[in-house]
Coordinates of C-alpha atoms in Angstrom, one line a residue:
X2 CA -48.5 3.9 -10.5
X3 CA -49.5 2.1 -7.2
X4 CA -53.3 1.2 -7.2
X5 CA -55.0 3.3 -3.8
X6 CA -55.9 0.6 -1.6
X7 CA -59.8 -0.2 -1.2
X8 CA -62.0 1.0 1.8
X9 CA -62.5 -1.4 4.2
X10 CA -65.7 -2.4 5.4
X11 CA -66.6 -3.8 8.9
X12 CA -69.5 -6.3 9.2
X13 CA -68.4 -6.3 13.0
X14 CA -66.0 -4.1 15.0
X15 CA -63.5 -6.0 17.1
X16 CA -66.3 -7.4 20.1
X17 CA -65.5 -8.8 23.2
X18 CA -66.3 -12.7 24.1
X19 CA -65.8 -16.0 25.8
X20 CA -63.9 -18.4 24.4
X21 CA -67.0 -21.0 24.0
X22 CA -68.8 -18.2 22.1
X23 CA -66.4 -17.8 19.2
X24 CA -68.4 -19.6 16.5
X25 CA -71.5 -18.6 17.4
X26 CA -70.7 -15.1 16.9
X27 CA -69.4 -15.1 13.9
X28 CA -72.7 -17.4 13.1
X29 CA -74.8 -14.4 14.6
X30 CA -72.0 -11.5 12.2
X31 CA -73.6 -13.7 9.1
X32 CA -77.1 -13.6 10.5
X33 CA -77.5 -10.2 10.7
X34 CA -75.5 -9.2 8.1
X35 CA -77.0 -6.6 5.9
X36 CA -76.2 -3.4 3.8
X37 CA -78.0 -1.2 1.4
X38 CA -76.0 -0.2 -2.1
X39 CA -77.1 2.0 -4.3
X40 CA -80.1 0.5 -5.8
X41 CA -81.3 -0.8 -2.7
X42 CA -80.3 -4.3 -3.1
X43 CA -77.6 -6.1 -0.5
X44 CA -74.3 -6.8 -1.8
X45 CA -73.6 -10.3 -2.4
X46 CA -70.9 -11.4 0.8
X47 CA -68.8 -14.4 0.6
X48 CA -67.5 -16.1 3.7
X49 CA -64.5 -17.7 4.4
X50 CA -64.2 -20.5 2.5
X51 CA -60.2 -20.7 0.9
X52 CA -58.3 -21.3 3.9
X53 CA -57.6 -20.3 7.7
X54 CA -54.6 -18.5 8.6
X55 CA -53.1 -18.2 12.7
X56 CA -51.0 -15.2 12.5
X57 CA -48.7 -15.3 16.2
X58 CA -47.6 -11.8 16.4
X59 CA -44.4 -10.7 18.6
X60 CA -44.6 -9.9 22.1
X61 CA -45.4 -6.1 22.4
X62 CA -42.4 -5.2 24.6
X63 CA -39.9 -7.1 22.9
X64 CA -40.7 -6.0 19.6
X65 CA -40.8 -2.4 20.4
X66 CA -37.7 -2.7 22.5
X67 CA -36.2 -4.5 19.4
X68 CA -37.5 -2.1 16.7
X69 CA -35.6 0.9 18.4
X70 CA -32.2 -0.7 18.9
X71 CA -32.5 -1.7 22.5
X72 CA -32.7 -5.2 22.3
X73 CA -31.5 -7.8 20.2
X74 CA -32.9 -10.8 21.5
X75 CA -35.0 -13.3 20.5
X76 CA -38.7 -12.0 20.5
X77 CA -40.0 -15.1 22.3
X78 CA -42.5 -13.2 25.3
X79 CA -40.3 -14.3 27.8
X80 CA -39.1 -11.3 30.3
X81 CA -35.7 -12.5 31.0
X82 CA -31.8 -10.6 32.0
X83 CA -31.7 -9.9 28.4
X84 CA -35.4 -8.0 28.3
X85 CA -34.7 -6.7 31.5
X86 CA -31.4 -4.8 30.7
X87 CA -33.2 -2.9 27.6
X88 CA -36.2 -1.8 29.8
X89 CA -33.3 -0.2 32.2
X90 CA -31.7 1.4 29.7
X91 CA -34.9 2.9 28.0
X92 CA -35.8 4.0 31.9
X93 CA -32.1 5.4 32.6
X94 CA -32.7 7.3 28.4
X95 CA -36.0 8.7 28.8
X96 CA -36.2 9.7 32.9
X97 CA -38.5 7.0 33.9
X98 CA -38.2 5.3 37.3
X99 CA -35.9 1.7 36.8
X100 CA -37.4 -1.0 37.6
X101 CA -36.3 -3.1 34.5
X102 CA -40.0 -4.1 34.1
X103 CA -42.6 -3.4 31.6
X104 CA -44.1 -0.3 33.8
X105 CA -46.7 0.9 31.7
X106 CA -44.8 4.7 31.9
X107 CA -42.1 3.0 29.8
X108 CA -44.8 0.8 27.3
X109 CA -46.2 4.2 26.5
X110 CA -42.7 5.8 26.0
X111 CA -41.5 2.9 23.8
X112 CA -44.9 3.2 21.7
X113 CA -45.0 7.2 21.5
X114 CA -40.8 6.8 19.7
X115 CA -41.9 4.0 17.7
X116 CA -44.7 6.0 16.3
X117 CA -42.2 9.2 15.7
X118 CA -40.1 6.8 13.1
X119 CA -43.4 5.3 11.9
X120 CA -44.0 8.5 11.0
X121 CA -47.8 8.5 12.4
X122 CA -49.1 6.9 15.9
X123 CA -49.6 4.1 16.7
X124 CA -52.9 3.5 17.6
X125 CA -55.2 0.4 18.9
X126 CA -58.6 0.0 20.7
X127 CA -56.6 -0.5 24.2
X128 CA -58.9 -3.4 25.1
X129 CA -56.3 -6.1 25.2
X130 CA -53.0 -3.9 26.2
X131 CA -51.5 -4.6 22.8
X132 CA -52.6 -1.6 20.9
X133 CA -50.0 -1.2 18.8
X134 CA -50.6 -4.2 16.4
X135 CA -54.7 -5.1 18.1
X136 CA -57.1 -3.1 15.8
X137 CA -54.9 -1.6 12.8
X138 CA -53.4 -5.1 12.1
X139 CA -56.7 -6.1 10.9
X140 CA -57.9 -4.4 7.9
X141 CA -53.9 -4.0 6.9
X142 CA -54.0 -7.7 6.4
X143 CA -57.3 -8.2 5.1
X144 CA -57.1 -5.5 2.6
X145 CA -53.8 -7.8 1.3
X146 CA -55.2 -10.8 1.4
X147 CA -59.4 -10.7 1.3
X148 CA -59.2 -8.9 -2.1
X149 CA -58.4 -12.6 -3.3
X150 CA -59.3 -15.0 -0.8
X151 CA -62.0 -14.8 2.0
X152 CA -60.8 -16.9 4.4
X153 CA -60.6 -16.7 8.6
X154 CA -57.9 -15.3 10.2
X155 CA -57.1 -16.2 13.9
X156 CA -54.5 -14.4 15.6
X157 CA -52.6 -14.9 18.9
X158 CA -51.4 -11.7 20.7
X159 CA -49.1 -13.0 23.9
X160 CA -49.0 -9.9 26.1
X161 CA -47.0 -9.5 29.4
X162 CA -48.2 -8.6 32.6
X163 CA -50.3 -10.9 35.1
X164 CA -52.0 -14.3 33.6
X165 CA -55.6 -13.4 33.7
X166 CA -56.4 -16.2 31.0
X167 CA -56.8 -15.4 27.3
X168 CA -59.2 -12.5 26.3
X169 CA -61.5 -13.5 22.8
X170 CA -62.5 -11.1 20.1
X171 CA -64.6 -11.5 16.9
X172 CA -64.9 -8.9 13.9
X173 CA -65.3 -9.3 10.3
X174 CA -63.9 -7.6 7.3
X175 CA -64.6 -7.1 3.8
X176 CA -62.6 -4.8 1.2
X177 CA -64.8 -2.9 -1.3
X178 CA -63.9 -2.8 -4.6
X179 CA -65.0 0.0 -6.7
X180 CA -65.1 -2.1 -9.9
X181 CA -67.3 -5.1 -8.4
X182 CA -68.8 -3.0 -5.2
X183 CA -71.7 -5.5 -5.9
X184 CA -70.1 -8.3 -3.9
X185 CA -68.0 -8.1 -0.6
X186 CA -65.1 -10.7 -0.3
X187 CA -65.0 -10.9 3.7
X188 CA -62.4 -12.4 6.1
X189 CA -63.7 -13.2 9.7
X190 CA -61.4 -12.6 12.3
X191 CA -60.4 -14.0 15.6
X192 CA -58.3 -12.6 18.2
X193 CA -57.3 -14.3 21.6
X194 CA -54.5 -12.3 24.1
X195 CA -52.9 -13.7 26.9
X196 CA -49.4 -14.3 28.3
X197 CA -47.9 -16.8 27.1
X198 CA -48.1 -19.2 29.4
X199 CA -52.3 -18.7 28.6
X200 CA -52.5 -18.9 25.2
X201 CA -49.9 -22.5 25.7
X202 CA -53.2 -23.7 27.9
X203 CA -55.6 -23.3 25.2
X204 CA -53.5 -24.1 22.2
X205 CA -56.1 -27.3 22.8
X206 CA -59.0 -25.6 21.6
X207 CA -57.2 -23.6 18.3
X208 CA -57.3 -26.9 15.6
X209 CA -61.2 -26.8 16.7
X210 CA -61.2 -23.3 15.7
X211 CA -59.4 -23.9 12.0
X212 CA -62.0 -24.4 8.6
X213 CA -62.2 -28.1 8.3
X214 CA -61.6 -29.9 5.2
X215 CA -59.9 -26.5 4.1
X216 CA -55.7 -25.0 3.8
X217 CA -54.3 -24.1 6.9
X218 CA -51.2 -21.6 7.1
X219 CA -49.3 -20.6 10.4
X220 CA -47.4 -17.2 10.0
X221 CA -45.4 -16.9 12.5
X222 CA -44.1 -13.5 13.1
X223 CA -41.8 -14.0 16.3
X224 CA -38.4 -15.9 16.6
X225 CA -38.9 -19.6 15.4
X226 CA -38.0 -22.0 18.1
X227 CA -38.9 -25.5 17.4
X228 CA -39.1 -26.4 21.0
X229 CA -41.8 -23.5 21.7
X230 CA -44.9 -26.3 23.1
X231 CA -47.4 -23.8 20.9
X232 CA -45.7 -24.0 18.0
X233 CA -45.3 -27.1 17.9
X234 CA -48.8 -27.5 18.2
X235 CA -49.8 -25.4 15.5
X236 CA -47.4 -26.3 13.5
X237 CA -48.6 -29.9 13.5
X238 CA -51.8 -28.7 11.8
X239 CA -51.2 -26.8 9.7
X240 CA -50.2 -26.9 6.1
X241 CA -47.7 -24.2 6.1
X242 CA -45.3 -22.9 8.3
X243 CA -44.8 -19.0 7.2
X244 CA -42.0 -17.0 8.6
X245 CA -39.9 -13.7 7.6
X246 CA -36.5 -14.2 8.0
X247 CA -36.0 -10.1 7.5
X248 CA -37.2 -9.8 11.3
X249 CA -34.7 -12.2 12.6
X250 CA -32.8 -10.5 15.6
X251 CA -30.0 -13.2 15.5
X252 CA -29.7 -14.3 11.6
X253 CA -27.7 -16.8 11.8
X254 CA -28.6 -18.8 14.6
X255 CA -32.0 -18.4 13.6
X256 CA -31.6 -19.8 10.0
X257 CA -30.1 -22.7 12.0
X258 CA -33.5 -23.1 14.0
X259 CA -35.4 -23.0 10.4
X260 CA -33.1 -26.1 9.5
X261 CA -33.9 -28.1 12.6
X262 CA -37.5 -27.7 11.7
X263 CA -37.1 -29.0 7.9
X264 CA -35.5 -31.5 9.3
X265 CA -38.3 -32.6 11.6
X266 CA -40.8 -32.3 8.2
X267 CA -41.9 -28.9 9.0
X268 CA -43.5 -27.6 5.5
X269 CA -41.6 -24.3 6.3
X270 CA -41.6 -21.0 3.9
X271 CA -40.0 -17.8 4.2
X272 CA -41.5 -14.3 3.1
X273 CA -37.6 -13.3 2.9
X274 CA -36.9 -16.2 0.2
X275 CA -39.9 -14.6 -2.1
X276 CA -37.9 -11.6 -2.3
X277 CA -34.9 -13.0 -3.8
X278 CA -37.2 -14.0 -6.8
X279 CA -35.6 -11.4 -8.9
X280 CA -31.8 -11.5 -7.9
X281 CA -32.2 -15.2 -9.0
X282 CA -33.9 -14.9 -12.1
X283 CA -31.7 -12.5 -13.4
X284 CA -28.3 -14.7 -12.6
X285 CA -30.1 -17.5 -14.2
X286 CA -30.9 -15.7 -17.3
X287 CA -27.2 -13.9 -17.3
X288 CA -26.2 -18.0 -17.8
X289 CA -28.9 -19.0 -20.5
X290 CA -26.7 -18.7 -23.0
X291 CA -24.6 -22.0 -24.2
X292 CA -21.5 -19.8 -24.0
X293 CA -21.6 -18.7 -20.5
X294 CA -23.6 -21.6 -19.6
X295 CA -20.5 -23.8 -19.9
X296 CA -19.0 -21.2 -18.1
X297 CA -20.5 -21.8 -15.0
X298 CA -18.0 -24.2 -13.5
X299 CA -15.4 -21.0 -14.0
X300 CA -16.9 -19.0 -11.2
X301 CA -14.5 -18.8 -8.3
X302 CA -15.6 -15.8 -6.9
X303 CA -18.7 -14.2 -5.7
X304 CA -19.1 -11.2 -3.8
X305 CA -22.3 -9.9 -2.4
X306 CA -23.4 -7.0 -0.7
X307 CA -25.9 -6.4 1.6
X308 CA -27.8 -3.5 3.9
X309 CA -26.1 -4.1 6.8
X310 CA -28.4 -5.2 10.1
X311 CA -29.6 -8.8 8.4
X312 CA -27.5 -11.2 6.8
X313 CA -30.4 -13.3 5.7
X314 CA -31.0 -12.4 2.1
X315 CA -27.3 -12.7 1.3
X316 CA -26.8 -16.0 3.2
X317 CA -30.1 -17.6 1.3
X318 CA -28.8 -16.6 -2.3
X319 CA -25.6 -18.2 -1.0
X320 CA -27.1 -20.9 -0.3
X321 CA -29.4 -21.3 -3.4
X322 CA -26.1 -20.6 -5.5
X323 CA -23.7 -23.1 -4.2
X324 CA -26.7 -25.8 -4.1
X325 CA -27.0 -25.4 -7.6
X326 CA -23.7 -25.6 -8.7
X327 CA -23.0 -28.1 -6.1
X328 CA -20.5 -26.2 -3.9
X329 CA -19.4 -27.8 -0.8
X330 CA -18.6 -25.4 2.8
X331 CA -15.3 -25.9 3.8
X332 CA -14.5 -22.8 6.0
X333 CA -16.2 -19.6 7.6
X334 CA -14.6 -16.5 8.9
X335 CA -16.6 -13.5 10.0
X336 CA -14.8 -9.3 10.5
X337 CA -17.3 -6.9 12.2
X338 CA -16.8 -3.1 11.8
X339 CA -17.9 -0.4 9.6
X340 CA -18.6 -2.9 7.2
X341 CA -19.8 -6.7 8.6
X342 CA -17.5 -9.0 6.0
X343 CA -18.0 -12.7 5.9
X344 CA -15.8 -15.2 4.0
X345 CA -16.9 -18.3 3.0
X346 CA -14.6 -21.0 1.2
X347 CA -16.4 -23.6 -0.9
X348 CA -15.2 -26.3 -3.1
X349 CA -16.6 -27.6 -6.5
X350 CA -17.4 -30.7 -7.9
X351 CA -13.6 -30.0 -9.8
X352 CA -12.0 -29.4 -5.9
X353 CA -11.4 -26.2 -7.3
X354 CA -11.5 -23.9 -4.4
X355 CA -14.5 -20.8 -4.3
X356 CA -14.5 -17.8 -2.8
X357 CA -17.3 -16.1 -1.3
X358 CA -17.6 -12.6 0.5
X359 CA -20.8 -11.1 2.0
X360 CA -20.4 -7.9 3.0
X361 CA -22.5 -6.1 5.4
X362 CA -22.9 -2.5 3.7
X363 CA -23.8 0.9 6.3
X364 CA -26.6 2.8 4.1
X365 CA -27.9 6.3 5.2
X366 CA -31.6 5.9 3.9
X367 CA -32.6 1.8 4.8
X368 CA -35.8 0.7 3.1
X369 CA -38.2 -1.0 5.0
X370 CA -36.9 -4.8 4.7
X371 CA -34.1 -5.1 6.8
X372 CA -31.1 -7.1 4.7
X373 CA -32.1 -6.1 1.4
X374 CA -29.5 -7.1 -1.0
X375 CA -28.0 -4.4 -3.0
X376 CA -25.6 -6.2 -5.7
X377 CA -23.3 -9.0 -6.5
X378 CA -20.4 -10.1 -7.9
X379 CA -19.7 -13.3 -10.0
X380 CA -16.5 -13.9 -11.4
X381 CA -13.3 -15.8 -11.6
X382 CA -9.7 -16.1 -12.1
X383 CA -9.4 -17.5 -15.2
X384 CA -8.8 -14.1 -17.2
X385 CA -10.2 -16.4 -20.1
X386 CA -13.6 -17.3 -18.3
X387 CA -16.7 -15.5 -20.0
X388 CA -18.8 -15.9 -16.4
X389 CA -18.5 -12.8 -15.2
X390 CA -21.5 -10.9 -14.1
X391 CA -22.4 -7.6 -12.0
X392 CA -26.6 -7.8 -10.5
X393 CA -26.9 -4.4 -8.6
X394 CA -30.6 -2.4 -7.7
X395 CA -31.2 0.8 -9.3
X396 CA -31.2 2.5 -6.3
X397 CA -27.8 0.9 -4.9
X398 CA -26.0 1.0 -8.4
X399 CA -23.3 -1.5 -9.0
X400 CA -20.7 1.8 -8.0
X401 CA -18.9 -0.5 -5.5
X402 CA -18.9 -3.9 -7.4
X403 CA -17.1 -1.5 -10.1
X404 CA -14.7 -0.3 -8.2
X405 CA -13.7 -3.3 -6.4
X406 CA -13.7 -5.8 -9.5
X407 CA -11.2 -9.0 -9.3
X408 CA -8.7 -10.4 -11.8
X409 CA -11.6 -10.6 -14.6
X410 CA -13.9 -7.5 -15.1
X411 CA -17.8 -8.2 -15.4
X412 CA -18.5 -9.1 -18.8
X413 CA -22.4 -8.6 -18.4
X414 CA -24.3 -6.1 -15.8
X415 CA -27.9 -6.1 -15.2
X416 CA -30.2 -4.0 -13.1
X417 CA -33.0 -5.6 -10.5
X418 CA -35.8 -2.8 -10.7
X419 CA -37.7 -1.4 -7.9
X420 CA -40.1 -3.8 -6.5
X421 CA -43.2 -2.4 -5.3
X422 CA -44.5 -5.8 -3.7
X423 CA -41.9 -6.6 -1.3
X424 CA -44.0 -6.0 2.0
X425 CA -44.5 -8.9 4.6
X426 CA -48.6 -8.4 3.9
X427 CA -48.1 -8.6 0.1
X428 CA -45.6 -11.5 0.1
X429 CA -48.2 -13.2 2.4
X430 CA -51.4 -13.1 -0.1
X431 CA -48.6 -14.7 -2.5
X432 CA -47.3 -17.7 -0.6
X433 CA -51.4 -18.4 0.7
X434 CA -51.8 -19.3 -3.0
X435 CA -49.4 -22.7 -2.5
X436 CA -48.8 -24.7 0.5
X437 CA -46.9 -27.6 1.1
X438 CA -42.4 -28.2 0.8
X439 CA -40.6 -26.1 -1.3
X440 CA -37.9 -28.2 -2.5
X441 CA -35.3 -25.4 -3.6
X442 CA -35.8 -23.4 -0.5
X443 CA -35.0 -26.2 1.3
X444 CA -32.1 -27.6 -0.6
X445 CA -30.7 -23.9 -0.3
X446 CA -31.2 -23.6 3.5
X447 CA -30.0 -26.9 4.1
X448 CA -26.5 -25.5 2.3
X449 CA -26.4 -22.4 5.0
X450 CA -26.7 -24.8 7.5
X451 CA -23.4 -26.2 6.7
X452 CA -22.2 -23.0 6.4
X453 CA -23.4 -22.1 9.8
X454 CA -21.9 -25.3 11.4
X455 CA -19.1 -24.0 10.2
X456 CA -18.9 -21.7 12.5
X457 CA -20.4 -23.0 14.9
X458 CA -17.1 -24.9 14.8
X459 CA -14.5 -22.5 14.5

């Protein structure tokens, strides 16, 4: 049964500011701080004192644009031909005058269909023209990641429109658990909202702003792009690098840009990686035993399907595969249609050749990660070889892996249950817990970047 989310406190609504009076207000927050409980005694509060994290969220336009099939771009805040052909054909759709600007007539009418598949509205305090993500982002995140660690959370909305410097707000949160309501467990926040071009000019004055002496995480919602000057920046300071490959609008050339920033000793992680937890355990354990465990080097095939819109997941369990059984990339083809089906030759440490199929699978009810993986395949053609092995999700079944079996049937087939904790927010208050490299995600990425070259090449 999922636990019901705790109420949310606020020390401080969201308050306008300067930018030199940042720390003095939340100073002034703690000051005056003060509530009565039952017995007339003030809960204990504890400040943030884990870590700090600087969330940069998309650009409003792009994102929305993005989110209801307009665009598929990368969500960098720059208004270009791309971001201008979306906004005239949301104008042309919807009766609005075409410009091929961000008019606010057609920010309104992207927000009012974004709410009607969000299945609610989306709402915001308007102060900083980003109201879709501005005041609910908040206490979403803070419930997540406050009910374990009180830390300060700083986040950078770029907005489009005319540069009139970076606005500053200040607020503080605190969950309120109903079996400890005697002590509040607060995260101060920290908004700034500017163009981009802004928030580049005062990327200066952000390290000031980080807990000294304390973990420091950059999640990075928008498209990476290592040669973005503020990311750079932040990324130099920080501890962590935190993306979610699920949002990528280009997959594959952004796994490549996730590569180039390994390679220049970015301590990268990927909410998207977290969620393959399961899918590997399970092949793991399917070759614990000595039997199939000297088995291993009989798998020739491996089929895996995927929702189609995101390649990602499949690509990265690719990737972790082959590194562990030390496949090397030799070719790449790629089919789009109904169904998006990618073939990958690999070659063992035997030069026996492997194939590899990811298929890109049309569902009628999507969940809410884009690219979710909904079963593989491992198998060979050695009729003799016990290695074969059918992974599917309940709700996907392995109907289609079935159906479509090779020269050996599946010898073993295993279920990955429903996973309740698979939300960007969730995955987040997870991956805050460790910072630093992760060796395996690295060593796994660094194999779909060969694969990527590959066809890069072709």
């Amino acid at each position: 049964m999922t636990s019901q989310a705790p109420t949310i406190y606020s020390l401080q609504a969201p308050k306008d500011i300067s930018l030199n009076e940042i720390e003095a207000e939340l100073n002034q927050i703690w000051q005056s701080y003060g509530i009565t409980g039952e017995d007339g005694a003030l809960p204990a509060a504890t400040r943030a004192t884990t870590f700090t994290l600087v969330v940069y969220e998309p650009e409003e336009t792009q994102y929305l644009l993005a989110s209801l099939g307009f665009y598929n771009g990368p969500i960098d805040g720059i208004l270009g031909p791309q971001t201008e052909t979306a906004l005239r054909q949301v104008q042309i759709k919807y009766a609005l005058p075409e410009t091929g600007t961000a008019t606010p007539e057609t920010i309104a009418k992207l927000r009012e269909e974004y709410s009607k598949r969000q299945g609610g509205n989306a709402t915001g305090d308007g102060t900083n023209g980003n109201s879709l993500y501005s005041y609910s982002t908040s206490p979403r995140i803070a419930d997540e990641i406050a009910l374990r660690n009180p830390c300060r959370i700083i986040a950078l909305f770029p907005i489009v429109g005319e540069d009139e410097g970076v606005k500053a707000q200040v607020s503080a949160y605190c969950p309120i658990q109903k079996q400890s309501s005697s002590t509040l467990i607060c995260c101060e926040y920290i908004t700034l909202s500017g163009t981009p071009a802004a928030l580049e000019r005062i990327g200066g004055m952000i390290p000031a702003l980080l807990i000294g002496g304390l973990p420091k995480f950059l999640w990075w919602k928008a498209t990476p792009d290592p040669n973005n000057i503020l990311f750079k920046r932040l990324a130099a300071v920080c501890n962590n690098v935190i993306v979610d490959s699920c949002n990528f609008n280009e997959p594959e050339s952004d796994l490549s840009s996730l590569q180039e920033l390994v390679e220049n000793s970015v301590p990268l992680a990927d909410l998207n990686w977290r969620r393959l937890a399961a899918w590997q355990e399970l092949t793991a354990e399917a070759y614990d035993p000595p039997s199939r465990r000297a088995a291993l080097g009989e798998i020739d095939r491996v089929n895996i399907d995927y929702e189609k819109g995101n390649s990602t997941q499949a690509l990265l369990f690719l990737g972790w595969l082959a590194s562990r059984l030390q496949w090397l990339p030799v070719s790449y083809q790629k089919e789009s249609g109904d169904y998006d089906i990618t073939r990958i030759q690999f070659v063992n440490q035997d030069q026996k050749q492997v194939d590899a199929e990811l298929a890109g699978v049309p569902v009628a009810d999507a969940g809410d990660i884009m690219g979710d993986l909904i079963a593989l395949r491992l198998s060979s053609t050695n009729p003799q070889a016990n290695c074969g092995t059918v992974i599917c999700t309940e709700t996907g079944g392995c109907m289609r892996m079935e159906t479509h079996g090779g020269a050996q049937a599946a010898g073993l087939f295993q279920q990955v249950s429903s996973l309740s904790e698979q939300k960007a927010e969730a995955l987040l208050s997870q991956q805050v817990q460790r910072w630093g490299r992760e060796s395996l995600f690295e060593e796994s990425l660094a194999v779909v970047a060969q694969v990527l070259q590959l066809r890069a090449n072709s």
